[in-house]
PDB file of C-alpha atoms in Angstrom:
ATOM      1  CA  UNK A  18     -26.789 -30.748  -3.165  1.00  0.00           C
ATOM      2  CA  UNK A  19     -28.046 -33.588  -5.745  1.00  0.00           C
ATOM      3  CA  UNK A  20     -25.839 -36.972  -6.710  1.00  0.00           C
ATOM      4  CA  UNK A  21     -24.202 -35.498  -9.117  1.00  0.00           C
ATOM      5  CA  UNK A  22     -23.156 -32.345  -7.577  1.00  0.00           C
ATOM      6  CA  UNK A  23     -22.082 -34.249  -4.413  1.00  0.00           C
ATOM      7  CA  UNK A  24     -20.135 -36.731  -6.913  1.00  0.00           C
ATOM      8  CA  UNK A  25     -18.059 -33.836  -8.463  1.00  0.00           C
ATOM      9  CA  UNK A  26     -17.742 -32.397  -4.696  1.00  0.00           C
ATOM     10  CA  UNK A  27     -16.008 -35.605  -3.694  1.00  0.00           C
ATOM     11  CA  UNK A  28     -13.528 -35.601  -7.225  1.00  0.00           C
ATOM     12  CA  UNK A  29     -13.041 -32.354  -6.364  1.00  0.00           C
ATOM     13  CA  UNK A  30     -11.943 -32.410  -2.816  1.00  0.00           C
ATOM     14  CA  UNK A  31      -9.007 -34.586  -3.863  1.00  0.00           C
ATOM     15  CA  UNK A  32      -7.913 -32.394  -6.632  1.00  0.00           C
ATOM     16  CA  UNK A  33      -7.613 -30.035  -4.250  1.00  0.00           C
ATOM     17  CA  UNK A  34      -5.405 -31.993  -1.699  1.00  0.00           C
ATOM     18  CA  UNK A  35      -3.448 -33.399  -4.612  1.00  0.00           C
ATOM     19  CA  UNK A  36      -2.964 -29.903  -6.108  1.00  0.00           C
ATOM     20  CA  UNK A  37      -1.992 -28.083  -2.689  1.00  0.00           C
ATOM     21  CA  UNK A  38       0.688 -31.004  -1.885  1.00  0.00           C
ATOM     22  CA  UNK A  39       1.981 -30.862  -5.340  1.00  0.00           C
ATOM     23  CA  UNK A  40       2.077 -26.688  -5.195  1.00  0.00           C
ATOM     24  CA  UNK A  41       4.010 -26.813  -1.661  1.00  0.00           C
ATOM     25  CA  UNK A  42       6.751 -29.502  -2.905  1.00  0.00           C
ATOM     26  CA  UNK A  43       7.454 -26.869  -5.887  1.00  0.00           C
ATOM     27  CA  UNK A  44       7.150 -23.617  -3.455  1.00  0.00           C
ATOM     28  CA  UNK A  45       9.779 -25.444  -1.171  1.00  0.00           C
ATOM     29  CA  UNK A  46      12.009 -26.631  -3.998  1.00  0.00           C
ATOM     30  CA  UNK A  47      12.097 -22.882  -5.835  1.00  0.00           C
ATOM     31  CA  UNK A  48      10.792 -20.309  -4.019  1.00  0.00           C
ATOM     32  CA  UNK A  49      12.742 -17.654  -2.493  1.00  0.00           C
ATOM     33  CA  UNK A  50      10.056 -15.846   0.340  1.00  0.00           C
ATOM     34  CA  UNK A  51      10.551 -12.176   1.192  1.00  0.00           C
ATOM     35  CA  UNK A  52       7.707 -11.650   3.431  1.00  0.00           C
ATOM     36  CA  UNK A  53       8.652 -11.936   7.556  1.00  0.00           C
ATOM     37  CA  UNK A  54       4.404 -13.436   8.026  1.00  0.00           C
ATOM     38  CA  UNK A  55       4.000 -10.584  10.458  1.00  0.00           C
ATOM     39  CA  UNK A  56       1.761  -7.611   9.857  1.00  0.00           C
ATOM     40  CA  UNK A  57       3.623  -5.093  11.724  1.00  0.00           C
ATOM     41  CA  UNK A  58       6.835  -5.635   9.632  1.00  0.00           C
ATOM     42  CA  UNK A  59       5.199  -6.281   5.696  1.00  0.00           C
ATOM     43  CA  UNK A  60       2.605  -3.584   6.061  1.00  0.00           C
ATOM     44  CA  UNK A  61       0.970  -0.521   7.358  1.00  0.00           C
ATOM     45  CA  UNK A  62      -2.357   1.137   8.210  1.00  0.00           C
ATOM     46  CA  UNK A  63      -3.259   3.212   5.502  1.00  0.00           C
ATOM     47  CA  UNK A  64      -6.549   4.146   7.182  1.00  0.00           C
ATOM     48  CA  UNK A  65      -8.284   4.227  10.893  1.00  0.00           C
ATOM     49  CA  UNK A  66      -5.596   3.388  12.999  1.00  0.00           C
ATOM     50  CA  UNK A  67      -8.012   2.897  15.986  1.00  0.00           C
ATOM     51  CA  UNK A  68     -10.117   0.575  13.360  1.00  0.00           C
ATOM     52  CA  UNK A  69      -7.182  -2.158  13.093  1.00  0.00           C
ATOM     53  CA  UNK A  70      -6.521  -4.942  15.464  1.00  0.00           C
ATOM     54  CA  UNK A  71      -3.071  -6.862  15.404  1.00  0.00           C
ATOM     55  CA  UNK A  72      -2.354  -9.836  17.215  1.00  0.00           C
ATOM     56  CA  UNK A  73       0.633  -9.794  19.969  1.00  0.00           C
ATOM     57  CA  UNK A  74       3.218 -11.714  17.414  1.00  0.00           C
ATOM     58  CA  UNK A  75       1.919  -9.700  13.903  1.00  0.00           C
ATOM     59  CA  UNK A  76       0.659 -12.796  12.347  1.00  0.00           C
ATOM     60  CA  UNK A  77      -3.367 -12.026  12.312  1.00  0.00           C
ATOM     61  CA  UNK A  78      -4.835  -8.887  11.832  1.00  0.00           C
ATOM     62  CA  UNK A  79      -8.492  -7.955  11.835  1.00  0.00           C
ATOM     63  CA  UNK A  80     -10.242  -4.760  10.211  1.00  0.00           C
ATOM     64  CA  UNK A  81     -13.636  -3.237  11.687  1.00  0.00           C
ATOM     65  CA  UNK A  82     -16.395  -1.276  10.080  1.00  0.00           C
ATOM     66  CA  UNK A  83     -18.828   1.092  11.693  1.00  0.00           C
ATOM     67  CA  UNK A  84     -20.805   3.973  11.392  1.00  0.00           C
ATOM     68  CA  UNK A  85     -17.531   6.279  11.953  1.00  0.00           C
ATOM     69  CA  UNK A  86     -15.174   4.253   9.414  1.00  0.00           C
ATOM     70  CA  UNK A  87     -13.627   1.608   7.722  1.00  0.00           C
ATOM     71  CA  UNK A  88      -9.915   0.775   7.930  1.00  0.00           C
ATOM     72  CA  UNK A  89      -6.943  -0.723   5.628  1.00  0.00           C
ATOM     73  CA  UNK A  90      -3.284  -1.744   4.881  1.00  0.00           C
ATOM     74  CA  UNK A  91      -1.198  -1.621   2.492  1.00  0.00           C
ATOM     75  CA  UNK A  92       2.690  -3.254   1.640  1.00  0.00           C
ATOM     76  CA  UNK A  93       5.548  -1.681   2.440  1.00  0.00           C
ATOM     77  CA  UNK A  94       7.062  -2.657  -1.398  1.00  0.00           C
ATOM     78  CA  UNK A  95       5.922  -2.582  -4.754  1.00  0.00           C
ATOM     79  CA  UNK A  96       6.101  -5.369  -6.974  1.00  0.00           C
ATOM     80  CA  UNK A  97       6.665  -6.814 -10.127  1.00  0.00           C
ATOM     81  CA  UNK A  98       5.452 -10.293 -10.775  1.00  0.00           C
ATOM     82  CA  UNK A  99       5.305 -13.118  -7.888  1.00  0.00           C
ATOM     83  CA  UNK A 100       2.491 -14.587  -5.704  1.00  0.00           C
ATOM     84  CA  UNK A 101       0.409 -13.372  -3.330  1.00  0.00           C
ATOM     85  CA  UNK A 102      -1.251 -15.587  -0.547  1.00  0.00           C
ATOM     86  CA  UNK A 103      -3.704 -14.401   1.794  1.00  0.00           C
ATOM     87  CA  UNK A 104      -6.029 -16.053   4.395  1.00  0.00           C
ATOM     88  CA  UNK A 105      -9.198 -14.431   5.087  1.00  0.00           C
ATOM     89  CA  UNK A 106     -12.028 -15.406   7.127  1.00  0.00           C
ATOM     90  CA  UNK A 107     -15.018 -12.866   5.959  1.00  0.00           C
ATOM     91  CA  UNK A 108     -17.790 -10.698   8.015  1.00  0.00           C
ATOM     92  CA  UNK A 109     -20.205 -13.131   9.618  1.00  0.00           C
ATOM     93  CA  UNK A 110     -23.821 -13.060   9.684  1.00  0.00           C
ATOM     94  CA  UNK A 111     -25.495 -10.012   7.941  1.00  0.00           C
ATOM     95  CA  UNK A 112     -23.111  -8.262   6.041  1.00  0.00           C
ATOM     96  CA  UNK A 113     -25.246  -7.090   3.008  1.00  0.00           C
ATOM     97  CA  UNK A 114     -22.683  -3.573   2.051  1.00  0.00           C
ATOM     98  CA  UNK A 115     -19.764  -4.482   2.937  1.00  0.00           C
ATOM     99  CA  UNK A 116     -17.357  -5.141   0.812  1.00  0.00           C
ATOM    100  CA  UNK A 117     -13.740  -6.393   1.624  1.00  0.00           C
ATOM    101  CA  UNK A 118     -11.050  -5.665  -0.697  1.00  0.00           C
ATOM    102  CA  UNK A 119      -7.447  -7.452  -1.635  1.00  0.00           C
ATOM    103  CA  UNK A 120      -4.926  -6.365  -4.388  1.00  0.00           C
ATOM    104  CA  UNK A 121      -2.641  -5.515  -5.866  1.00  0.00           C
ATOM    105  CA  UNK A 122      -2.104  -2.189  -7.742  1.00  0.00           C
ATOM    106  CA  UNK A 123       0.303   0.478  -9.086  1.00  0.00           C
ATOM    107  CA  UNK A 124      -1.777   3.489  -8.125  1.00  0.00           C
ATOM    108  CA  UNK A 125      -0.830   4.972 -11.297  1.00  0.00           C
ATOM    109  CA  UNK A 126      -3.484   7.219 -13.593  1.00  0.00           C
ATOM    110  CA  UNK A 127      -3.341   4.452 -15.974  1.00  0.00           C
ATOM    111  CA  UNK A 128      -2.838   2.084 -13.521  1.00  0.00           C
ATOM    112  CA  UNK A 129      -2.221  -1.823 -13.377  1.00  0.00           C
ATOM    113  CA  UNK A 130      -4.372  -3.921 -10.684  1.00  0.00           C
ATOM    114  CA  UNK A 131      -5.378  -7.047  -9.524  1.00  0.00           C
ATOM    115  CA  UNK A 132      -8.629  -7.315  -7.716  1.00  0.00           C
ATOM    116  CA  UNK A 133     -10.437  -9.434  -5.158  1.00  0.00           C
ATOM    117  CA  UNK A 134     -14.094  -8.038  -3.750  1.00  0.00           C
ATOM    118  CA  UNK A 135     -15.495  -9.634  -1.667  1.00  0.00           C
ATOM    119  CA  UNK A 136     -19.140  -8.482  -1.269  1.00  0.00           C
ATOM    120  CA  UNK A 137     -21.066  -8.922   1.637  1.00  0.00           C
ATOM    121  CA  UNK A 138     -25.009 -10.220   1.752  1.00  0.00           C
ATOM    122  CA  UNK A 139     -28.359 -10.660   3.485  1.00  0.00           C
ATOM    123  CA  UNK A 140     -28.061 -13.505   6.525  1.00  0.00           C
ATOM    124  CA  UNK A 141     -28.573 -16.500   4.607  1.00  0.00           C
ATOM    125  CA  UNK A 142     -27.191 -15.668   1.286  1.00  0.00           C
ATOM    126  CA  UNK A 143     -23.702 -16.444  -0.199  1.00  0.00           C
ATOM    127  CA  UNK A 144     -20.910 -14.133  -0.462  1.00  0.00           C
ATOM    128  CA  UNK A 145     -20.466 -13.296  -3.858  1.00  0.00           C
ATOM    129  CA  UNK A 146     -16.782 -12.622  -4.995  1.00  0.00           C
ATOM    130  CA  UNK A 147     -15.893 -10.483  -7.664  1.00  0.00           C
ATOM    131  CA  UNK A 148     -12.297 -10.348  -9.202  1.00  0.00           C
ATOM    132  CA  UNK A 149     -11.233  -7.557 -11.614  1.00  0.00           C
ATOM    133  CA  UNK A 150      -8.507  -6.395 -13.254  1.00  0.00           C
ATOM    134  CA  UNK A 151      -7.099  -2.660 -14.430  1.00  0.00           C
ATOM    135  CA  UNK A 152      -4.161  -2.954 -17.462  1.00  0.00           C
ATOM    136  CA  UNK A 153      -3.328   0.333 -18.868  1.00  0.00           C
ATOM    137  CA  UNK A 154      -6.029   2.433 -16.828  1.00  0.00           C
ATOM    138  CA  UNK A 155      -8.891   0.357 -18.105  1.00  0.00           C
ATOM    139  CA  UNK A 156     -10.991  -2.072 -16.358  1.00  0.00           C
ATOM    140  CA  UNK A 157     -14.147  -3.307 -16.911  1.00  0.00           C
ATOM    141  CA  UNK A 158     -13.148  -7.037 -16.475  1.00  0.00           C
ATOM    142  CA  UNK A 159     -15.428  -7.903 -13.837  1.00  0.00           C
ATOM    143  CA  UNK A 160     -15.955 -12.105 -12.765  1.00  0.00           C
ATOM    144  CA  UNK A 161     -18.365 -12.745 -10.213  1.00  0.00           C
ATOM    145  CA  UNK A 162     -18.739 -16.270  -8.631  1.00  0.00           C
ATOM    146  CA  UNK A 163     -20.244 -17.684  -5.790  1.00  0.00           C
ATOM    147  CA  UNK A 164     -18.178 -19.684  -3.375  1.00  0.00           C
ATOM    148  CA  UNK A 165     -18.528 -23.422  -2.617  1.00  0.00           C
ATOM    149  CA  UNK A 166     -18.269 -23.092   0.931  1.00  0.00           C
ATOM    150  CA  UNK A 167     -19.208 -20.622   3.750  1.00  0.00           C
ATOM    151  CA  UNK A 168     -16.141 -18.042   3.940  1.00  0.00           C
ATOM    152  CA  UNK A 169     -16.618 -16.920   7.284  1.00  0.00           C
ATOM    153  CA  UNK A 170     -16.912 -19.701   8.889  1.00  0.00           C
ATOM    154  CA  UNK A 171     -12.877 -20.234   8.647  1.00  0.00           C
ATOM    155  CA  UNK A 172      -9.857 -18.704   6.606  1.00  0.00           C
ATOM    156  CA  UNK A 173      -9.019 -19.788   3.507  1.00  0.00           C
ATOM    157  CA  UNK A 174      -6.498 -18.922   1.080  1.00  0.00           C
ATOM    158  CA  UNK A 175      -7.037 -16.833  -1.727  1.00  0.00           C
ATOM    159  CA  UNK A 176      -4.057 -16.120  -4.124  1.00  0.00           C
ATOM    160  CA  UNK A 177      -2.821 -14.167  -6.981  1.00  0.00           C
ATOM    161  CA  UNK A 178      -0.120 -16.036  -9.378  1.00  0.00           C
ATOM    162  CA  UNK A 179       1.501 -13.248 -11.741  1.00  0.00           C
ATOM    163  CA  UNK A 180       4.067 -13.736 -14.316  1.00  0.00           C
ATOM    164  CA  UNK A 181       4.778 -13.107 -17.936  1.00  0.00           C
ATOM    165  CA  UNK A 182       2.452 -15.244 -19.360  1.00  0.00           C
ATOM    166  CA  UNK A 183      -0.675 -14.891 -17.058  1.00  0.00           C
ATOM    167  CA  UNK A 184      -2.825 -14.046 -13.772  1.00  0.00           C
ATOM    168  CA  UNK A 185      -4.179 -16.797 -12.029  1.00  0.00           C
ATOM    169  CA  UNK A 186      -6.954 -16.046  -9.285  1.00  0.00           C
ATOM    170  CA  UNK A 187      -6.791 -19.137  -7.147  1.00  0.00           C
ATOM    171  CA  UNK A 188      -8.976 -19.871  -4.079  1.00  0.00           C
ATOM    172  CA  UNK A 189      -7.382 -22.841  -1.786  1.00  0.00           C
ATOM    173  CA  UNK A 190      -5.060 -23.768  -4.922  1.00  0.00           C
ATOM    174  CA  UNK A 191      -8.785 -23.645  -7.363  1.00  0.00           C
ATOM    175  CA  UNK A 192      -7.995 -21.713 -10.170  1.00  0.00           C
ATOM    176  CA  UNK A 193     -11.239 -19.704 -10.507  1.00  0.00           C
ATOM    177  CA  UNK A 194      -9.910 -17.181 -13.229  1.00  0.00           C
ATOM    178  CA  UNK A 195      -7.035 -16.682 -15.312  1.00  0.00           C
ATOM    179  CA  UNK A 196      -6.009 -13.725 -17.512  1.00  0.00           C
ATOM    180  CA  UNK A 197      -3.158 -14.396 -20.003  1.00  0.00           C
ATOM    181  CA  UNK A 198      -1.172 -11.882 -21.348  1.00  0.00           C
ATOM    182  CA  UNK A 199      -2.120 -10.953 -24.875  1.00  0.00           C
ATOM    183  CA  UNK A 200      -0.452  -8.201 -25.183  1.00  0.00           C
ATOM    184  CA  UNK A 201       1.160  -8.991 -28.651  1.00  0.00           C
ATOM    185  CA  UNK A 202      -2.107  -8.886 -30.197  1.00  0.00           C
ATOM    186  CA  UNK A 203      -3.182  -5.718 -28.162  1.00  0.00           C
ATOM    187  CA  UNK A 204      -4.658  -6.574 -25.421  1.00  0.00           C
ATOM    188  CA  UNK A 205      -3.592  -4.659 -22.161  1.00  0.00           C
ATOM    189  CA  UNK A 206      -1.817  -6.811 -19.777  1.00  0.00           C
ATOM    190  CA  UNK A 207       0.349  -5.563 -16.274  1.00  0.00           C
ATOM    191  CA  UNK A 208       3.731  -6.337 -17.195  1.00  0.00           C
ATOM    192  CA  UNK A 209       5.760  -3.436 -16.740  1.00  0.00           C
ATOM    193  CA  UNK A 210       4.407  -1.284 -13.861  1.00  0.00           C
ATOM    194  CA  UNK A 211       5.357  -2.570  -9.825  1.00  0.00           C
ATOM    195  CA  UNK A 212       2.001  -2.604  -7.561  1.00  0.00           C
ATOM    196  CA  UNK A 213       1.697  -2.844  -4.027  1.00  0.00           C
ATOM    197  CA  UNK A 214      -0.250  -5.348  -1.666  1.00  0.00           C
ATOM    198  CA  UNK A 215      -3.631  -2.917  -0.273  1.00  0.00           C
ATOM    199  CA  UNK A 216      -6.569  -4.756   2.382  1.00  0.00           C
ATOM    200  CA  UNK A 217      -9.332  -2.971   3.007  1.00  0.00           C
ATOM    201  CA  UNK A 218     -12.723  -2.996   4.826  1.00  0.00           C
ATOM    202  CA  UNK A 219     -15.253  -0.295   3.741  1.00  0.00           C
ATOM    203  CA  UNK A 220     -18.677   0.230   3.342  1.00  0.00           C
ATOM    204  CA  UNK A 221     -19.709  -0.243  -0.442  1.00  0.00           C
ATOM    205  CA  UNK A 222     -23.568   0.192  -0.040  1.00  0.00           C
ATOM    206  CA  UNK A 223     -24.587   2.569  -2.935  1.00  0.00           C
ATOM    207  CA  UNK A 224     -23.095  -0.781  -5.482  1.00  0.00           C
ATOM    208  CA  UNK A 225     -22.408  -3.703  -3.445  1.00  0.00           C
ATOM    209  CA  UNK A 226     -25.549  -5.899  -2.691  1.00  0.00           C
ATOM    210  CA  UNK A 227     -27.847  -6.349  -5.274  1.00  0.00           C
ATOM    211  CA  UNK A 228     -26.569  -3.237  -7.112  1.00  0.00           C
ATOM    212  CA  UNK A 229     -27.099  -1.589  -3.916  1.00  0.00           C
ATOM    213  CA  UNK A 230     -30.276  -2.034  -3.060  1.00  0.00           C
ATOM    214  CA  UNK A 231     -29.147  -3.485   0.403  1.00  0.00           C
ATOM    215  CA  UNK A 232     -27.852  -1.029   2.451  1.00  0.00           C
ATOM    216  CA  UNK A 233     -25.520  -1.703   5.560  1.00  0.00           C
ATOM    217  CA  UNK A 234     -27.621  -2.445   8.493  1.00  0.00           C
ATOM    218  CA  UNK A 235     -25.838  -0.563  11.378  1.00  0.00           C
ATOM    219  CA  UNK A 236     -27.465  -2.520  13.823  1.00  0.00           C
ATOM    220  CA  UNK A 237     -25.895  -5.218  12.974  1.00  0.00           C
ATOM    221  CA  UNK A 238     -22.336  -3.626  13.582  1.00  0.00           C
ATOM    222  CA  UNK A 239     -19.281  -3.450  14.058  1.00  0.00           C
ATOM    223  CA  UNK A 240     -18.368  -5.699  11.145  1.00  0.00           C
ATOM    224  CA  UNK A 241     -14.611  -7.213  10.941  1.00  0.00           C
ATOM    225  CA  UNK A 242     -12.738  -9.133   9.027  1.00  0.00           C
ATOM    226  CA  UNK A 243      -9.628 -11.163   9.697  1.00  0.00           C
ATOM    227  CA  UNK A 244      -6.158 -12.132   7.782  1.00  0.00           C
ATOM    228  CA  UNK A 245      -3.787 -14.381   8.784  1.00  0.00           C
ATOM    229  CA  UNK A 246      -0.602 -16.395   6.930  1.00  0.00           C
ATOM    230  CA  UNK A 247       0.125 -13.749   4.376  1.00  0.00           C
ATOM    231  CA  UNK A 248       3.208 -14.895   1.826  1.00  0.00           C
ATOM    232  CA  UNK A 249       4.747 -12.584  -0.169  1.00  0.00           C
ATOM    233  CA  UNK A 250       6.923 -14.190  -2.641  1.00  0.00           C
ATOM    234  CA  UNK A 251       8.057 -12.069  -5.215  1.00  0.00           C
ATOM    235  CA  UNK A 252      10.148  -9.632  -7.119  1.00  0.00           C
ATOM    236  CA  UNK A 253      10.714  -6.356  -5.020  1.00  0.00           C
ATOM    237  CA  UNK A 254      11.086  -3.270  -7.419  1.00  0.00           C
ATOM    238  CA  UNK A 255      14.468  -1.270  -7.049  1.00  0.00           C
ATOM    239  CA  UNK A 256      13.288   0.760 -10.503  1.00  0.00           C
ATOM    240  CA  UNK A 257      14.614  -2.323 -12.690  1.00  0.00           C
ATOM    241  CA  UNK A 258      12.171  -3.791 -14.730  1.00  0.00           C
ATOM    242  CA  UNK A 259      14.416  -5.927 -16.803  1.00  0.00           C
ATOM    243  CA  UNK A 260      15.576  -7.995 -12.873  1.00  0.00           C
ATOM    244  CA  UNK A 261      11.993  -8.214 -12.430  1.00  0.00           C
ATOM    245  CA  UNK A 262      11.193  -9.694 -16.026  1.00  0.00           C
ATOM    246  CA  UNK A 263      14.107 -12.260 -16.248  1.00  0.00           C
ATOM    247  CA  UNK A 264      13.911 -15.989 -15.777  1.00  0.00           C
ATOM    248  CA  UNK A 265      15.692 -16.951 -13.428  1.00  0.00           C
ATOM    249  CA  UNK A 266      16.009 -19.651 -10.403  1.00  0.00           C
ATOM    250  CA  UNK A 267      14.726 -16.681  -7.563  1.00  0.00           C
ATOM    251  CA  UNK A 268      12.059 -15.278 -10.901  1.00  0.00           C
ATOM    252  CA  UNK A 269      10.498 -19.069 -10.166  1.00  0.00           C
ATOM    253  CA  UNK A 270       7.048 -17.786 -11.300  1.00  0.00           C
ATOM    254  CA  UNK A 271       8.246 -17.175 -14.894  1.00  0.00           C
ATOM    255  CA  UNK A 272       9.276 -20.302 -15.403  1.00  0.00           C
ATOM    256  CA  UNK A 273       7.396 -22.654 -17.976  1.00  0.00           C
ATOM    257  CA  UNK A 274       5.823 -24.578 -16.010  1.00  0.00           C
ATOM    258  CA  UNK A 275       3.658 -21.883 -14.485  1.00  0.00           C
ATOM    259  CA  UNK A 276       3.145 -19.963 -17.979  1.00  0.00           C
ATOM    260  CA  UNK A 277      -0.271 -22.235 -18.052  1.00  0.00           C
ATOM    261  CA  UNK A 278      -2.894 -24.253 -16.020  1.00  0.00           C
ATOM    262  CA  UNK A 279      -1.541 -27.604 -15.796  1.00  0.00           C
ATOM    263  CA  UNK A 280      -4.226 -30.595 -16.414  1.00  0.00           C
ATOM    264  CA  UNK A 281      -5.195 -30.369 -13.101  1.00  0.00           C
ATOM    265  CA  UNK A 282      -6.013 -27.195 -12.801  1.00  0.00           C
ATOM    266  CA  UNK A 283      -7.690 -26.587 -16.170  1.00  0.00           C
ATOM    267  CA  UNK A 284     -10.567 -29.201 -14.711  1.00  0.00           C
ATOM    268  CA  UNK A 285     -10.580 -27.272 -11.760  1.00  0.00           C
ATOM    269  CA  UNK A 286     -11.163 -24.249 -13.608  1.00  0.00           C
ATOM    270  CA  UNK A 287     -13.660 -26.079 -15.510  1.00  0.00           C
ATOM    271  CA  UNK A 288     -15.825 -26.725 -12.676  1.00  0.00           C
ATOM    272  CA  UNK A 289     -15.835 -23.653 -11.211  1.00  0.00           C
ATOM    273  CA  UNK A 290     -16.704 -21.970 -13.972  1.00  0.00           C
ATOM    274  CA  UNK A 291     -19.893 -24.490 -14.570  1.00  0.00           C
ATOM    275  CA  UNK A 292     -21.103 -24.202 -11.329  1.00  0.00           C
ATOM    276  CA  UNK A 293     -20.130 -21.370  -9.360  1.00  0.00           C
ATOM    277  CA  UNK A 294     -19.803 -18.657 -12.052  1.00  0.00           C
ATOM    278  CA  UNK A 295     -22.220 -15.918 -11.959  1.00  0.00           C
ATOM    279  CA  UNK A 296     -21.489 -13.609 -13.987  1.00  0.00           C
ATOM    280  CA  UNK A 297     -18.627 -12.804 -16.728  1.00  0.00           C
ATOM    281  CA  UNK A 298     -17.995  -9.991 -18.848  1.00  0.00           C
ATOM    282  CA  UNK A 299     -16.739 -11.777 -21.644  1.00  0.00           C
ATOM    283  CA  UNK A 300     -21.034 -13.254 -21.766  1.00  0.00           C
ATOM    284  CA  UNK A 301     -22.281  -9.215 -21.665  1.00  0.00           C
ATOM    285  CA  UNK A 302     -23.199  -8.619 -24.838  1.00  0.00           C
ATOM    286  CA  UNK A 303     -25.430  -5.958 -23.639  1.00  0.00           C
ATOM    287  CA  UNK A 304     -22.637  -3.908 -21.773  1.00  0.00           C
ATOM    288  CA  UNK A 305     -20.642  -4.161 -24.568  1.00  0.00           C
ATOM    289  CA  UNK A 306     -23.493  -3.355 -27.570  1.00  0.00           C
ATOM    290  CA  UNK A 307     -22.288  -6.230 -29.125  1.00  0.00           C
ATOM    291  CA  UNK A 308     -18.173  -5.624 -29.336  1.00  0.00           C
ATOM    292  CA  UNK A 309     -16.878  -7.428 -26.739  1.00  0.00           C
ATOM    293  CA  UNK A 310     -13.223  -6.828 -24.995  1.00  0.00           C
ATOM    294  CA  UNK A 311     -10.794  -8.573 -27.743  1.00  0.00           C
ATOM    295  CA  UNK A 312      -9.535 -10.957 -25.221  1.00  0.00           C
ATOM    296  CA  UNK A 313     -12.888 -12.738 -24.735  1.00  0.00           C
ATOM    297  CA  UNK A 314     -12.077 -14.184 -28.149  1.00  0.00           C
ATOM    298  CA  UNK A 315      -8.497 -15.072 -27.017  1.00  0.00           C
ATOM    299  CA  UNK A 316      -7.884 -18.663 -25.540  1.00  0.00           C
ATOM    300  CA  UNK A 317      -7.315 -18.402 -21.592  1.00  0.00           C
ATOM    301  CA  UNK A 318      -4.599 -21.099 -21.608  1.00  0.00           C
TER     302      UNK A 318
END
């Protein structure tokens, strides 16, 4: 890392602990938090029972991969609007093909969702993350970034703010993407469909590492990934989406002062995208032949 990265790394470091103290004060002050923190009683195993671990009081869970399958869970409620916190400590070592997934989605044919990939790599080369998002039934929104620290060395925290104005991605508080809602000028945007909470760890080989070129290396199996500290705080659907839309002092997340980055948080975003951003579909020109998704044009906050 040169000066000036190691400068910025330092700036950055306190934005970070000014941003999470600042984030908790308002979370304490106006949040109303559904989720119990335990596994057993928010979720259950969609897939390979025998392939999910669960600690003795719910609060951690790990998934394993292997040659006979992957395993996941999913919410017991749908949603509409609210944050999502999740810590995650990622496979170790080699993990070139697998790919860990978090969302949230409606499971709909023209569905809403919310994605977090997480896609394994070689020993010795970064995670890359990939966030996505389906509005409508389409997708093709894919942001790929590499991390600034080593993600499976510890948890971190890796979030999903979603309200009427926007979806922020946020990574330890870092806002590393945000999606506002355009849909006035047409522009798909989740707002009316509930989506559920899914986890999965699977083997994405044929795609995952450098367009799939590196295949899982069994050898180096089993594979798992942990979660910890999940918060659910948001609007459980009962089939009204007006409750679910309206601004109100449980609806914290609609609230103005989340319906943008705040100063902050835009420099945050800033940075990431200058130094960690890899790829962005609004910069494909190729993909798109030249006719790029309307909201690239569209200001992000």
């Amino acid at each position: 890392m040169n000066n000036n990265n190691d400068q910025y790394y330092k700036i950055f470091t306190i934005f970070i602990s000014l941003l999470r103290m600042r984030f908790t004060q308002i979370l304490i002050a106006e949040a109303s938090v559904i989720s119990t923190g335990d596994f057993n009683k928010d979720f259950f195993v969609t897939w390979s029972p025998n392939h999910v671990n669960t600690s003795a009081d719910g609060h951690q869970r790990s998934l394993k991969l292997d040659q006979e399958s992957g395993a996941g869970f999913a919410s017991n409620q749908m949603f509409l609007f609210g944050q999502v916190d999740m810590q995650i400590k990622l496979v170790p070592g080699h993990s070139a093909g697998t790919v860990v997934a978090y969302y949230l989605t409606s499971d709909q044919p023209n569905r809403d969702e919310i994605d977090y990939e997480f896609l394994g790599n070689v020993d010795g080369k970064p995670y890359i993350l990939q966030t996505n998002i389906f509005a409508d039934g389409y997708d093709n929104r894919e942001e790929r970034i590499n991390l600034w620290f080593d993600p499976t060395k510890d948890f971190h925290t890796y979030s999903i703010l979603w309200n009427l104005h926007q979806i922020v991605f946020m990574v330890d508080w870092v806002p590393i993407r945000v999606y506002r809602n355009h849909a006035e000028k047409g522009v798909g945007f989740p707002r009316w469909q509930p989506m559920g909470i899914k986890v999965s760890l699977w083997n994405g080989d044929s795609w995952a590492t450098r367009g799939g070129k590196e295949k899982i290396d069994w050898s180096k199996g089993p594979f798992l990934a942990s979660f910890r500290n999940h918060k659910i705080d948001a609007c459980v659907w009962n089939g009204n989406a007006r409750f679910c839309r309206a601004e109100s002092s449980t609806n914290w997340w609609h609230k103005d002062k989340f319906s943008s980055l705040t100063s902050t948080q835009r420099k945050l975003f800033k940075w990431v995208r200058k130094y960690h951003m890899i790829y962005d579909y609004c910069q494909d020109n190729q993909r798109f032949q030249n006719d790029l998704p309307k909201e690239c044009s569209l200001p992000k906050y």
